[in-house]
């Protein structure tokens, strides 16, 4: 999967300037290892690292929810279209993901985890939404999605974000 990264209103990482871009690439690789439909080289996805204000605007305009949230995903293919993609056709836009810095940083601090680990979880969560997975319609779908998130994060050396079930960590 090809990623286009747009970094607005997020701090530079502790490492090289492409810290967040490298993290998103690691997430795409890890999710591809547990959800093979996301390994198609034809797929293109944009990841926007932005402000709470921008996420608030997007959430209000596209989802009729007048508040910021941690991550938004905007799929451009249906699950069936994704599964039917052949390897030798033109590029296909899987969709867009946007992450809100303030909300992500606050949630990471509240949970006592590193911001990059929380951001990785949210990127993987967003990629699964783009692939047609959901956690809203049934407990079974939510558990399947969480299982894939946990497996992908483990490939990156990141622990289970749902380990403490006393924290309601259902992202949207």
mmCIF file with all atom_site columns, C-alpha atoms in Angstrom, residues 74-153:
data_model
loop_
_atom_site.group_PDB
_atom_site.id
_atom_site.type_symbol
_atom_site.label_atom_id
_atom_site.label_alt_id
_atom_site.label_comp_id
_atom_site.label_asym_id
_atom_site.label_entity_id
_atom_site.label_seq_id
_atom_site.pdbx_PDB_ins_code
_atom_site.Cartn_x
_atom_site.Cartn_y
_atom_site.Cartn_z
_atom_site.occupancy
_atom_site.B_iso_or_equiv
_atom_site.pdbx_formal_charge
_atom_site.auth_seq_id
_atom_site.auth_comp_id
_atom_site.auth_asym_id
_atom_site.auth_atom_id
_atom_site.pdbx_PDB_model_num
ATOM 1  C CA . UNK A 1 74  ? -13.148 8.088  5.004   1.00 0.00 ? 74  UNK A CA 1
ATOM 2  C CA . UNK A 1 75  ? -13.320 4.913  2.871   1.00 0.00 ? 75  UNK A CA 1
ATOM 3  C CA . UNK A 1 76  ? -13.423 5.209  -0.893  1.00 0.00 ? 76  UNK A CA 1
ATOM 4  C CA . UNK A 1 77  ? -13.918 1.526  -1.680  1.00 0.00 ? 77  UNK A CA 1
ATOM 5  C CA . UNK A 1 78  ? -16.470 -0.924 -0.398  1.00 0.00 ? 78  UNK A CA 1
ATOM 6  C CA . UNK A 1 79  ? -15.214 -4.114 1.214   1.00 0.00 ? 79  UNK A CA 1
ATOM 7  C CA . UNK A 1 80  ? -16.309 -6.072 -1.877  1.00 0.00 ? 80  UNK A CA 1
ATOM 8  C CA . UNK A 1 81  ? -14.459 -3.661 -4.198  1.00 0.00 ? 81  UNK A CA 1
ATOM 9  C CA . UNK A 1 82  ? -11.329 -4.026 -2.082  1.00 0.00 ? 82  UNK A CA 1
ATOM 10 C CA . UNK A 1 83  ? -11.486 -7.820 -2.161  1.00 0.00 ? 83  UNK A CA 1
ATOM 11 C CA . UNK A 1 84  ? -12.001 -7.832 -5.951  1.00 0.00 ? 84  UNK A CA 1
ATOM 12 C CA . UNK A 1 85  ? -8.969  -5.648 -6.764  1.00 0.00 ? 85  UNK A CA 1
ATOM 13 C CA . UNK A 1 86  ? -6.567  -7.342 -9.104  1.00 0.00 ? 86  UNK A CA 1
ATOM 14 C CA . UNK A 1 87  ? -2.842  -6.667 -8.925  1.00 0.00 ? 87  UNK A CA 1
ATOM 15 C CA . UNK A 1 88  ? -2.404  -5.424 -12.517 1.00 0.00 ? 88  UNK A CA 1
ATOM 16 C CA . UNK A 1 89  ? -4.914  -2.595 -12.756 1.00 0.00 ? 89  UNK A CA 1
ATOM 17 C CA . UNK A 1 90  ? -4.521  1.172  -12.158 1.00 0.00 ? 90  UNK A CA 1
ATOM 18 C CA . UNK A 1 91  ? -4.017  2.556  -8.631  1.00 0.00 ? 91  UNK A CA 1
ATOM 19 C CA . UNK A 1 92  ? -7.051  2.573  -6.357  1.00 0.00 ? 92  UNK A CA 1
ATOM 20 C CA . UNK A 1 93  ? -7.679  5.018  -3.519  1.00 0.00 ? 93  UNK A CA 1
ATOM 21 C CA . UNK A 1 94  ? -8.549  3.069  -0.367  1.00 0.00 ? 94  UNK A CA 1
ATOM 22 C CA . UNK A 1 95  ? -9.424  6.243  1.535   1.00 0.00 ? 95  UNK A CA 1
ATOM 23 C CA . UNK A 1 96  ? -8.275  8.883  3.973   1.00 0.00 ? 96  UNK A CA 1
ATOM 24 C CA . UNK A 1 97  ? -7.414  8.807  7.671   1.00 0.00 ? 97  UNK A CA 1
ATOM 25 C CA . UNK A 1 98  ? -7.084  11.893 9.885   1.00 0.00 ? 98  UNK A CA 1
ATOM 26 C CA . UNK A 1 99  ? -5.685  11.996 13.436  1.00 0.00 ? 99  UNK A CA 1
ATOM 27 C CA . UNK A 1 100 ? -6.156  14.860 15.931  1.00 0.00 ? 100 UNK A CA 1
ATOM 28 C CA . UNK A 1 101 ? -3.002  15.757 17.847  1.00 0.00 ? 101 UNK A CA 1
ATOM 29 C CA . UNK A 1 102 ? -4.547  17.265 20.988  1.00 0.00 ? 102 UNK A CA 1
ATOM 30 C CA . UNK A 1 103 ? -7.034  14.444 21.514  1.00 0.00 ? 103 UNK A CA 1
ATOM 31 C CA . UNK A 1 104 ? -4.441  11.748 20.775  1.00 0.00 ? 104 UNK A CA 1
ATOM 32 C CA . UNK A 1 105 ? -1.857  13.330 23.090  1.00 0.00 ? 105 UNK A CA 1
ATOM 33 C CA . UNK A 1 106 ? -4.415  13.735 25.914  1.00 0.00 ? 106 UNK A CA 1
ATOM 34 C CA . UNK A 1 107 ? -5.641  10.125 25.562  1.00 0.00 ? 107 UNK A CA 1
ATOM 35 C CA . UNK A 1 108 ? -2.086  8.777  25.518  1.00 0.00 ? 108 UNK A CA 1
ATOM 36 C CA . UNK A 1 109 ? -1.225  10.753 28.663  1.00 0.00 ? 109 UNK A CA 1
ATOM 37 C CA . UNK A 1 110 ? -4.417  9.584  30.428  1.00 0.00 ? 110 UNK A CA 1
ATOM 38 C CA . UNK A 1 111 ? -3.558  5.964  29.612  1.00 0.00 ? 111 UNK A CA 1
ATOM 39 C CA . UNK A 1 112 ? 0.101   6.368  30.523  1.00 0.00 ? 112 UNK A CA 1
ATOM 40 C CA . UNK A 1 113 ? 1.300   5.223  27.087  1.00 0.00 ? 113 UNK A CA 1
ATOM 41 C CA . UNK A 1 114 ? 3.615   6.740  24.514  1.00 0.00 ? 114 UNK A CA 1
ATOM 42 C CA . UNK A 1 115 ? 1.965   9.004  21.955  1.00 0.00 ? 115 UNK A CA 1
ATOM 43 C CA . UNK A 1 116 ? 3.501   7.042  19.076  1.00 0.00 ? 116 UNK A CA 1
ATOM 44 C CA . UNK A 1 117 ? 1.975   3.793  20.423  1.00 0.00 ? 117 UNK A CA 1
ATOM 45 C CA . UNK A 1 118 ? -1.464  5.388  20.683  1.00 0.00 ? 118 UNK A CA 1
ATOM 46 C CA . UNK A 1 119 ? -1.102  6.938  17.212  1.00 0.00 ? 119 UNK A CA 1
ATOM 47 C CA . UNK A 1 120 ? -0.091  3.525  15.815  1.00 0.00 ? 120 UNK A CA 1
ATOM 48 C CA . UNK A 1 121 ? -3.234  1.988  17.301  1.00 0.00 ? 121 UNK A CA 1
ATOM 49 C CA . UNK A 1 122 ? -5.383  4.714  15.759  1.00 0.00 ? 122 UNK A CA 1
ATOM 50 C CA . UNK A 1 123 ? -3.735  4.449  12.328  1.00 0.00 ? 123 UNK A CA 1
ATOM 51 C CA . UNK A 1 124 ? -4.290  0.681  12.334  1.00 0.00 ? 124 UNK A CA 1
ATOM 52 C CA . UNK A 1 125 ? -7.852  1.228  13.544  1.00 0.00 ? 125 UNK A CA 1
ATOM 53 C CA . UNK A 1 126 ? -8.436  3.686  10.692  1.00 0.00 ? 126 UNK A CA 1
ATOM 54 C CA . UNK A 1 127 ? -6.912  1.352  8.089   1.00 0.00 ? 127 UNK A CA 1
ATOM 55 C CA . UNK A 1 128 ? -9.254  -1.411 9.221   1.00 0.00 ? 128 UNK A CA 1
ATOM 56 C CA . UNK A 1 129 ? -12.223 0.930  8.859   1.00 0.00 ? 129 UNK A CA 1
ATOM 57 C CA . UNK A 1 130 ? -11.051 1.740  5.325   1.00 0.00 ? 130 UNK A CA 1
ATOM 58 C CA . UNK A 1 131 ? -10.943 -2.014 4.637   1.00 0.00 ? 131 UNK A CA 1
ATOM 59 C CA . UNK A 1 132 ? -14.586 -2.363 5.658   1.00 0.00 ? 132 UNK A CA 1
ATOM 60 C CA . UNK A 1 133 ? -14.203 -3.483 9.259   1.00 0.00 ? 133 UNK A CA 1
ATOM 61 C CA . UNK A 1 134 ? -16.416 -1.925 11.908  1.00 0.00 ? 134 UNK A CA 1
ATOM 62 C CA . UNK A 1 135 ? -17.054 -2.081 15.648  1.00 0.00 ? 135 UNK A CA 1
ATOM 63 C CA . UNK A 1 136 ? -20.457 -0.411 15.823  1.00 0.00 ? 136 UNK A CA 1
ATOM 64 C CA . UNK A 1 137 ? -22.946 -2.918 14.415  1.00 0.00 ? 137 UNK A CA 1
ATOM 65 C CA . UNK A 1 138 ? -22.220 -5.971 16.544  1.00 0.00 ? 138 UNK A CA 1
ATOM 66 C CA . UNK A 1 139 ? -20.060 -7.264 19.357  1.00 0.00 ? 139 UNK A CA 1
ATOM 67 C CA . UNK A 1 140 ? -18.728 -9.965 17.024  1.00 0.00 ? 140 UNK A CA 1
ATOM 68 C CA . UNK A 1 141 ? -17.548 -7.370 14.481  1.00 0.00 ? 141 UNK A CA 1
ATOM 69 C CA . UNK A 1 142 ? -15.981 -5.300 17.271  1.00 0.00 ? 142 UNK A CA 1
ATOM 70 C CA . UNK A 1 143 ? -14.114 -8.334 18.631  1.00 0.00 ? 143 UNK A CA 1
ATOM 71 C CA . UNK A 1 144 ? -12.856 -9.279 15.152  1.00 0.00 ? 144 UNK A CA 1
ATOM 72 C CA . UNK A 1 145 ? -11.590 -5.749 14.580  1.00 0.00 ? 145 UNK A CA 1
ATOM 73 C CA . UNK A 1 146 ? -9.940  -5.588 18.005  1.00 0.00 ? 146 UNK A CA 1
ATOM 74 C CA . UNK A 1 147 ? -8.258  -8.956 17.383  1.00 0.00 ? 147 UNK A CA 1
ATOM 75 C CA . UNK A 1 148 ? -6.724  -7.625 14.141  1.00 0.00 ? 148 UNK A CA 1
ATOM 76 C CA . UNK A 1 149 ? -5.624  -4.413 15.871  1.00 0.00 ? 149 UNK A CA 1
ATOM 77 C CA . UNK A 1 150 ? -3.962  -6.350 18.695  1.00 0.00 ? 150 UNK A CA 1
ATOM 78 C CA . UNK A 1 151 ? -2.221  -8.704 16.249  1.00 0.00 ? 151 UNK A CA 1
ATOM 79 C CA . UNK A 1 152 ? -0.925  -5.852 14.067  1.00 0.00 ? 152 UNK A CA 1
ATOM 80 C CA . UNK A 1 153 ? 0.303   -3.856 17.062  1.00 0.00 ? 153 UNK A CA 1
#
